[in-house]
Every structure is written in C-alpha cells, then in structure tokens.
C-alpha cells in the first residue's frame, strides 16, 4: 500500500510539472502570435493546461493530506480545474474552426500588401 501511495504522488507531481511547463509554453506562443484568432486559440489551450494543473493540485492535496479540510479544499480545486478544462475546451474547438478563415484572410492581406508595395 505504501508503494501505491508513492507512485500516485509521483504521478501527480509529474503531472503538475508537465502541465505547468505546457501552460507556460502556450502562454509564450500566445504572446508571440500576431494573429487574433490564433492568439485566442493558444490562450484557450493554455487555460486547459492551467485547469489540468489546478485539477492535479487538488488531487495531490487529497492524496497526500488526509484531513477533512484538505478534502474540502481538494474537492474545490478539482471542481474548478474540471470546469476550466471543460469551458476552455469548448473555446478551443470554436477558435480551431476559425483558424482556416483567419489564415485565408491573412494570406489575402499579405498578397494585397505585396501588390501595393511593388
């Protein structure tokens, strides 16, 4: 039983670190993007990873500290993280559908810029 506890804590801490890294990665991609829809798409993906970070933190709290207060706080974090993942996954799907439209408009804009520049 002790080994199962150590494995579960290790997996949750690894998930915490990976989700933190991925959140930061997509936040940087969001900041560096010049297109509006692509920026919103990267923001929604970053927020999904933030939700996973919050969810894994709540699960880690419940697993490691087995008191009534930690159960309540952990449950709140799990609910908040799950809602964050659900909400921003819907936003990600919406913006992903609009990426080809923005790409086409961006190419048209660049084509017009090249024609007027000549």
Tab-separated table of N, CA and C in Angstrom:
chain	number	residue	atom	x	y	z
A	1	UNK	N	0.825	-1.193	0.000
A	1	UNK	CA	0.000	0.000	0.000
A	1	UNK	C	0.864	1.250	0.000
A	2	UNK	N	1.979	1.197	0.690
A	2	UNK	CA	2.892	2.337	0.743
A	2	UNK	C	3.465	2.638	-0.641
A	3	UNK	N	3.744	1.605	-1.409
A	3	UNK	CA	4.306	1.797	-2.744
A	3	UNK	C	3.281	2.440	-3.683
A	4	UNK	N	2.019	2.049	-3.554
A	4	UNK	CA	0.956	2.648	-4.356
A	4	UNK	C	0.805	4.130	-4.038
A	5	UNK	N	0.924	4.486	-2.765
A	5	UNK	CA	0.872	5.886	-2.351
A	5	UNK	C	2.015	6.679	-2.977
A	6	UNK	N	3.219	6.133	-2.939
A	6	UNK	CA	4.380	6.819	-3.519
A	6	UNK	C	4.245	6.973	-5.032
A	7	UNK	N	3.735	5.961	-5.692
A	7	UNK	CA	3.561	6.031	-7.148
A	7	UNK	C	2.505	7.069	-7.503
A	8	UNK	N	1.410	7.090	-6.771
A	8	UNK	CA	0.348	8.062	-7.082
A	8	UNK	C	0.817	9.493	-6.842
A	9	UNK	N	1.553	9.721	-5.772
A	9	UNK	CA	2.085	11.059	-5.511
A	9	UNK	C	3.100	11.441	-6.584
A	10	UNK	N	3.939	10.513	-6.991
A	10	UNK	CA	4.924	10.791	-8.035
A	10	UNK	C	4.254	11.128	-9.360
A	11	UNK	N	3.207	10.393	-9.709
A	11	UNK	CA	2.495	10.655	-10.953
A	11	UNK	C	1.813	12.023	-10.900
A	12	UNK	N	1.207	12.349	-9.761
A	12	UNK	CA	0.533	13.638	-9.644
A	12	UNK	C	1.516	14.810	-9.676
A	13	UNK	N	2.655	14.660	-9.041
A	13	UNK	CA	3.661	15.721	-9.070
A	13	UNK	C	4.229	15.878	-10.479
A	14	UNK	N	4.436	14.764	-11.174
A	14	UNK	CA	4.905	14.831	-12.560
A	14	UNK	C	3.872	15.522	-13.433
A	15	UNK	N	2.602	15.186	-13.244
A	15	UNK	CA	1.532	15.839	-13.989
A	15	UNK	C	1.475	17.335	-13.683
A	16	UNK	N	1.707	17.689	-12.429
A	16	UNK	CA	1.764	19.099	-12.048
A	16	UNK	C	2.854	19.831	-12.816
A	17	UNK	N	4.041	19.259	-12.849
A	17	UNK	CA	5.172	19.915	-13.506
A	17	UNK	C	4.996	19.982	-15.018
A	18	UNK	N	4.491	18.910	-15.608
A	18	UNK	CA	4.274	18.903	-17.060
A	18	UNK	C	3.207	19.920	-17.446
A	19	UNK	N	2.124	19.978	-16.683
A	19	UNK	CA	1.063	20.935	-17.008
A	19	UNK	C	1.527	22.371	-16.788
A	20	UNK	N	2.371	22.622	-15.798
A	20	UNK	CA	2.933	23.963	-15.612
A	20	UNK	C	3.813	24.343	-16.800
A	21	UNK	N	4.652	23.419	-17.237
A	21	UNK	CA	5.517	23.685	-18.393
A	21	UNK	C	4.694	23.947	-19.648
A	22	UNK	N	3.673	23.136	-19.887
A	22	UNK	CA	2.847	23.308	-21.081
A	22	UNK	C	2.039	24.607	-21.014
A	23	UNK	N	1.574	24.980	-19.825
A	23	UNK	CA	0.875	26.251	-19.661
A	23	UNK	C	1.792	27.411	-20.045
A	24	UNK	N	3.014	27.382	-19.537
A	24	UNK	CA	3.959	28.452	-19.858
A	24	UNK	C	4.312	28.456	-21.341
A	25	UNK	N	4.457	27.288	-21.935
A	25	UNK	CA	4.775	27.186	-23.357
A	25	UNK	C	3.684	27.830	-24.213
A	26	UNK	N	2.435	27.519	-23.938
A	26	UNK	CA	1.357	28.083	-24.738
A	26	UNK	C	1.112	29.555	-24.424
A	27	UNK	N	1.432	30.010	-23.221
A	27	UNK	CA	1.341	31.438	-22.926
A	27	UNK	C	2.381	32.211	-23.733
A	28	UNK	N	3.575	31.657	-23.865
A	28	UNK	CA	4.601	32.304	-24.680
A	28	UNK	C	4.171	32.315	-26.144
A	29	UNK	N	3.614	31.212	-26.620
A	29	UNK	CA	3.134	31.163	-28.008
A	29	UNK	C	2.000	32.170	-28.218
A	30	UNK	N	1.164	32.343	-27.213
A	30	UNK	CA	0.080	33.330	-27.301
A	30	UNK	C	0.643	34.743	-27.407
A	31	UNK	N	1.627	35.059	-26.603
A	31	UNK	CA	2.214	36.388	-26.605
A	31	UNK	C	2.928	36.674	-27.922
A	32	UNK	N	3.591	35.683	-28.471
A	32	UNK	CA	4.359	35.871	-29.701
A	32	UNK	C	3.508	35.870	-30.958
A	33	UNK	N	2.284	35.406	-30.874
A	33	UNK	CA	1.420	35.341	-32.051
A	33	UNK	C	0.923	36.732	-32.416
A	34	UNK	N	0.859	37.010	-33.714
A	34	UNK	CA	0.407	38.309	-34.181
A	34	UNK	C	-1.051	38.280	-34.643
A	35	UNK	N	-1.617	37.111	-34.796
A	35	UNK	CA	-2.982	36.972	-35.289
A	35	UNK	C	-3.951	36.818	-34.125
A	36	UNK	N	-5.117	37.431	-34.263
A	36	UNK	CA	-6.071	37.463	-33.155
A	36	UNK	C	-6.681	36.097	-32.841
A	37	UNK	N	-7.146	35.395	-33.861
A	37	UNK	CA	-7.787	34.101	-33.615
A	37	UNK	C	-6.764	33.090	-33.119
A	38	UNK	N	-5.561	33.145	-33.680
A	38	UNK	CA	-4.503	32.236	-33.235
A	38	UNK	C	-4.122	32.536	-31.786
A	39	UNK	N	-4.102	33.808	-31.416
A	39	UNK	CA	-3.827	34.194	-30.032
A	39	UNK	C	-4.898	33.637	-29.094
A	40	UNK	N	-6.161	33.774	-29.504
A	40	UNK	CA	-7.246	33.247	-28.674
A	40	UNK	C	-7.186	31.717	-28.596
A	41	UNK	N	-6.801	31.069	-29.686
A	41	UNK	CA	-6.671	29.607	-29.698
A	41	UNK	C	-5.581	29.156	-28.736
A	42	UNK	N	-4.420	29.822	-28.784
A	42	UNK	CA	-3.332	29.481	-27.870
A	42	UNK	C	-3.716	29.777	-26.419
A	43	UNK	N	-4.483	30.849	-26.196
A	43	UNK	CA	-4.927	31.173	-24.845
A	43	UNK	C	-5.843	30.081	-24.310
A	44	UNK	N	-6.748	29.577	-25.147
A	44	UNK	CA	-7.656	28.524	-24.674
A	44	UNK	C	-6.898	27.234	-24.371
A	45	UNK	N	-5.887	26.916	-25.175
A	45	UNK	CA	-5.084	25.725	-24.881
A	45	UNK	C	-4.296	25.906	-23.587
A	46	UNK	N	-3.748	27.112	-23.400
A	46	UNK	CA	-3.008	27.390	-22.165
A	46	UNK	C	-3.919	27.274	-20.949
A	47	UNK	N	-5.159	27.738	-21.075
A	47	UNK	CA	-6.080	27.660	-19.956
A	47	UNK	C	-6.513	26.230	-19.669
A	48	UNK	N	-6.545	25.378	-20.706
A	48	UNK	CA	-6.815	23.951	-20.484
A	48	UNK	C	-5.693	23.356	-19.631
A	49	UNK	N	-4.452	23.675	-19.983
A	49	UNK	CA	-3.321	23.174	-19.191
A	49	UNK	C	-3.336	23.738	-17.777
A	50	UNK	N	-3.774	24.998	-17.614
A	50	UNK	CA	-3.912	25.561	-16.277
A	50	UNK	C	-4.981	24.811	-15.487
A	51	UNK	N	-6.081	24.457	-16.147
A	51	UNK	CA	-7.115	23.661	-15.486
A	51	UNK	C	-6.600	22.301	-15.058
A	52	UNK	N	-5.765	21.689	-15.900
A	52	UNK	CA	-5.169	20.402	-15.535
A	52	UNK	C	-4.211	20.572	-14.357
A	53	UNK	N	-3.503	21.691	-14.313
A	53	UNK	CA	-2.611	21.991	-13.187
A	53	UNK	C	-3.421	22.115	-11.894
A	54	UNK	N	-4.520	22.848	-11.949
A	54	UNK	CA	-5.369	23.033	-10.770
A	54	UNK	C	-5.979	21.701	-10.341
A	55	UNK	N	-6.447	20.928	-11.310
A	55	UNK	CA	-7.050	19.627	-11.009
A	55	UNK	C	-6.039	18.686	-10.359
A	56	UNK	N	-4.837	18.619	-10.909
A	56	UNK	CA	-3.833	17.716	-10.332
A	56	UNK	C	-3.370	18.205	-8.960
A	57	UNK	N	-3.359	19.525	-8.755
A	57	UNK	CA	-3.029	20.040	-7.424
A	57	UNK	C	-4.086	19.635	-6.403
A	58	UNK	N	-5.348	19.710	-6.801
A	58	UNK	CA	-6.424	19.286	-5.903
A	58	UNK	C	-6.361	17.802	-5.586
A	59	UNK	N	-6.092	16.986	-6.604
A	59	UNK	CA	-5.956	15.545	-6.359
A	59	UNK	C	-4.756	15.237	-5.465
A	60	UNK	N	-3.661	15.964	-5.696
A	60	UNK	CA	-2.472	15.772	-4.879
A	60	UNK	C	-2.752	16.148	-3.422
A	61	UNK	N	-3.515	17.196	-3.218
A	61	UNK	CA	-3.879	17.608	-1.862
A	61	UNK	C	-4.699	16.532	-1.161
A	62	UNK	N	-5.645	15.958	-1.886
A	62	UNK	CA	-6.500	14.920	-1.300
A	62	UNK	C	-5.692	13.665	-0.979
A	63	UNK	N	-4.759	13.306	-1.876
A	63	UNK	CA	-3.986	12.072	-1.678
A	63	UNK	C	-2.973	12.228	-0.548
A	64	UNK	N	-2.281	13.349	-0.510
A	64	UNK	CA	-1.199	13.492	0.467
A	64	UNK	C	-1.678	13.814	1.872
A	65	UNK	N	-2.601	14.746	1.989
A	65	UNK	CA	-3.047	15.197	3.313
A	65	UNK	C	-4.462	14.705	3.539
A	66	UNK	N	-4.621	13.767	4.407
A	66	UNK	CA	-5.918	13.121	4.586
A	66	UNK	C	-6.633	13.669	5.811
A	67	UNK	N	-7.043	14.936	5.679
A	67	UNK	CA	-7.853	15.578	6.713
A	67	UNK	C	-9.120	16.105	6.061
A	68	UNK	N	-10.085	16.479	6.875
A	68	UNK	CA	-11.358	16.972	6.346
A	68	UNK	C	-11.168	18.283	5.584
A	69	UNK	N	-10.314	19.151	6.094
A	69	UNK	CA	-10.062	20.438	5.432
A	69	UNK	C	-9.418	20.217	4.067
A	70	UNK	N	-8.457	19.308	3.987
A	70	UNK	CA	-7.806	19.052	2.700
A	70	UNK	C	-8.763	18.400	1.717
A	71	UNK	N	-9.700	17.603	2.199
A	71	UNK	CA	-10.704	17.024	1.309
A	71	UNK	C	-11.589	18.113	0.706
A	72	UNK	N	-11.986	19.070	1.528
A	72	UNK	CA	-12.838	20.166	1.043
A	72	UNK	C	-12.078	21.041	0.053
A	73	UNK	N	-10.867	21.438	0.416
A	73	UNK	CA	-10.067	22.283	-0.464
A	73	UNK	C	-9.702	21.538	-1.744
A	74	UNK	N	-9.325	20.280	-1.603
A	74	UNK	CA	-9.003	19.473	-2.777
A	74	UNK	C	-10.191	19.309	-3.705
A	75	UNK	N	-11.375	19.098	-3.132
A	75	UNK	CA	-12.585	18.962	-3.958
A	75	UNK	C	-12.882	20.265	-4.696
A	76	UNK	N	-12.678	21.401	-4.029
A	76	UNK	CA	-12.889	22.691	-4.699
A	76	UNK	C	-11.914	22.875	-5.862
A	77	UNK	N	-10.658	22.509	-5.643
A	77	UNK	CA	-9.662	22.617	-6.714
A	77	UNK	C	-9.985	21.662	-7.866
A	78	UNK	N	-10.428	20.467	-7.546
A	78	UNK	CA	-10.774	19.509	-8.598
A	78	UNK	C	-11.963	20.027	-9.412
A	79	UNK	N	-12.968	20.557	-8.749
A	79	UNK	CA	-14.123	21.100	-9.458
A	79	UNK	C	-13.744	22.312	-10.304
A	80	UNK	N	-12.945	23.200	-9.760
A	80	UNK	CA	-12.513	24.377	-10.501
A	80	UNK	C	-11.663	23.985	-11.706
A	81	UNK	N	-10.762	23.041	-11.522
A	81	UNK	CA	-9.927	22.578	-12.623
A	81	UNK	C	-10.736	21.877	-13.697
A	82	UNK	N	-11.694	21.051	-13.306
A	82	UNK	CA	-12.532	20.345	-14.283
A	82	UNK	C	-13.390	21.330	-15.068
A	83	UNK	N	-13.938	22.340	-14.387
A	83	UNK	CA	-14.721	23.354	-15.086
A	83	UNK	C	-13.847	24.135	-16.067
A	84	UNK	N	-12.653	24.480	-15.644
A	84	UNK	CA	-11.717	25.205	-16.500
A	84	UNK	C	-11.394	24.393	-17.755
A	85	UNK	N	-11.132	23.114	-17.590
A	85	UNK	CA	-10.833	22.243	-18.734
A	85	UNK	C	-12.041	22.165	-19.659
A	86	UNK	N	-13.225	21.963	-19.107
A	86	UNK	CA	-14.436	21.836	-19.918
A	86	UNK	C	-14.743	23.125	-20.685
A	87	UNK	N	-14.681	24.256	-19.999
A	87	UNK	CA	-15.033	25.535	-20.625
A	87	UNK	C	-14.055	25.917	-21.732
A	88	UNK	N	-12.773	25.805	-21.468
A	88	UNK	CA	-11.796	26.237	-22.458
A	88	UNK	C	-11.577	25.203	-23.554
A	89	UNK	N	-12.013	23.971	-23.346
A	89	UNK	CA	-12.009	23.021	-24.444
A	89	UNK	C	-13.071	23.413	-25.475
A	90	UNK	N	-14.213	23.891	-24.998
A	90	UNK	CA	-15.244	24.390	-25.928
A	90	UNK	C	-14.731	25.616	-26.674
A	91	UNK	N	-14.018	26.503	-25.988
A	91	UNK	CA	-13.444	27.682	-26.641
A	91	UNK	C	-12.381	27.273	-27.658
A	92	UNK	N	-11.583	26.278	-27.315
A	92	UNK	CA	-10.547	25.801	-28.234
A	92	UNK	C	-11.169	25.259	-29.514
A	93	UNK	N	-12.248	24.498	-29.383
A	93	UNK	CA	-12.926	23.962	-30.562
A	93	UNK	C	-13.476	25.083	-31.436
A	94	UNK	N	-14.027	26.101	-30.815
A	94	UNK	CA	-14.575	27.234	-31.563
A	94	UNK	C	-13.475	27.954	-32.337
A	95	UNK	N	-12.378	28.275	-31.667
A	95	UNK	CA	-11.303	29.011	-32.332
A	95	UNK	C	-10.569	28.152	-33.348
A	96	UNK	N	-10.485	26.851	-33.117
A	96	UNK	CA	-9.840	25.970	-34.087
A	96	UNK	C	-10.630	25.957	-35.393
A	97	UNK	N	-11.944	26.049	-35.320
A	97	UNK	CA	-12.771	26.113	-36.510
A	97	UNK	C	-12.588	27.407	-37.290
A	98	UNK	N	-12.181	28.474	-36.603
A	98	UNK	CA	-11.987	29.759	-37.259
A	98	UNK	C	-10.555	29.988	-37.732
A	99	UNK	N	-9.635	29.116	-37.401
A	99	UNK	CA	-8.243	29.289	-37.842
A	99	UNK	C	-8.087	29.283	-39.357
A	100	UNK	N	-8.744	28.371	-40.110
A	100	UNK	CA	-8.588	28.421	-41.575
A	100	UNK	C	-9.128	29.712	-42.190
A	101	UNK	N	-10.203	30.265	-41.622
A	101	UNK	CA	-10.760	31.515	-42.121
A	101	UNK	C	-9.757	32.642	-41.922
A	102	UNK	N	-9.133	32.677	-40.730
A	102	UNK	CA	-8.142	33.712	-40.465
A	102	UNK	C	-6.916	33.525	-41.352
A	103	UNK	N	-6.503	32.302	-41.580
A	103	UNK	CA	-5.340	32.038	-42.430
A	103	UNK	C	-5.595	32.531	-43.855
A	104	UNK	N	-6.795	32.268	-44.368
A	104	UNK	CA	-7.141	32.720	-45.716
A	104	UNK	C	-7.151	34.251	-45.790
A	105	UNK	N	-7.731	34.893	-44.785
A	105	UNK	CA	-7.766	36.358	-44.757
A	105	UNK	C	-6.362	36.939	-44.625
A	106	UNK	N	-5.519	36.290	-43.831
A	106	UNK	CA	-4.148	36.761	-43.645
A	106	UNK	C	-3.362	36.647	-44.947
A	107	UNK	N	-3.541	35.562	-45.682
A	107	UNK	CA	-2.856	35.398	-46.966
A	107	UNK	C	-3.332	36.437	-47.976
A	108	UNK	N	-4.623	36.720	-47.972
A	108	UNK	CA	-5.162	37.751	-48.860
A	108	UNK	C	-4.583	39.127	-48.506
A	109	UNK	N	-4.488	39.404	-47.237
A	109	UNK	CA	-3.912	40.669	-46.780
A	109	UNK	C	-2.452	40.790	-47.207
A	110	UNK	N	-1.684	39.723	-47.022
A	110	UNK	CA	-0.271	39.755	-47.421
A	110	UNK	C	-0.123	39.899	-48.933
A	111	UNK	N	-1.018	39.249	-49.693
A	111	UNK	CA	-0.970	39.365	-51.142
A	111	UNK	C	-1.231	40.801	-51.581
A	112	UNK	N	-2.201	41.445	-50.966
A	112	UNK	CA	-2.503	42.851	-51.284
A	112	UNK	C	-1.345	43.763	-50.880
A	113	UNK	N	-0.710	43.454	-49.765
A	113	UNK	CA	0.425	44.260	-49.324
A	113	UNK	C	1.570	44.174	-50.327
A	114	UNK	N	1.825	42.966	-50.851
A	114	UNK	CA	2.895	42.796	-51.835
A	114	UNK	C	2.568	43.510	-53.144
A	115	UNK	N	1.291	43.491	-53.543
A	115	UNK	CA	0.903	44.144	-54.782
A	115	UNK	C	1.006	45.664	-54.686
A	116	UNK	N	0.638	46.219	-53.565
A	116	UNK	CA	0.709	47.675	-53.407
A	116	UNK	C	2.141	48.136	-53.185
A	117	UNK	N	2.977	47.251	-52.682
A	117	UNK	CA	4.376	47.590	-52.437
A	117	UNK	C	5.215	47.606	-53.690
A	118	UNK	N	4.749	46.979	-54.752
A	118	UNK	CA	5.532	46.898	-55.995
A	118	UNK	C	5.445	48.125	-56.818
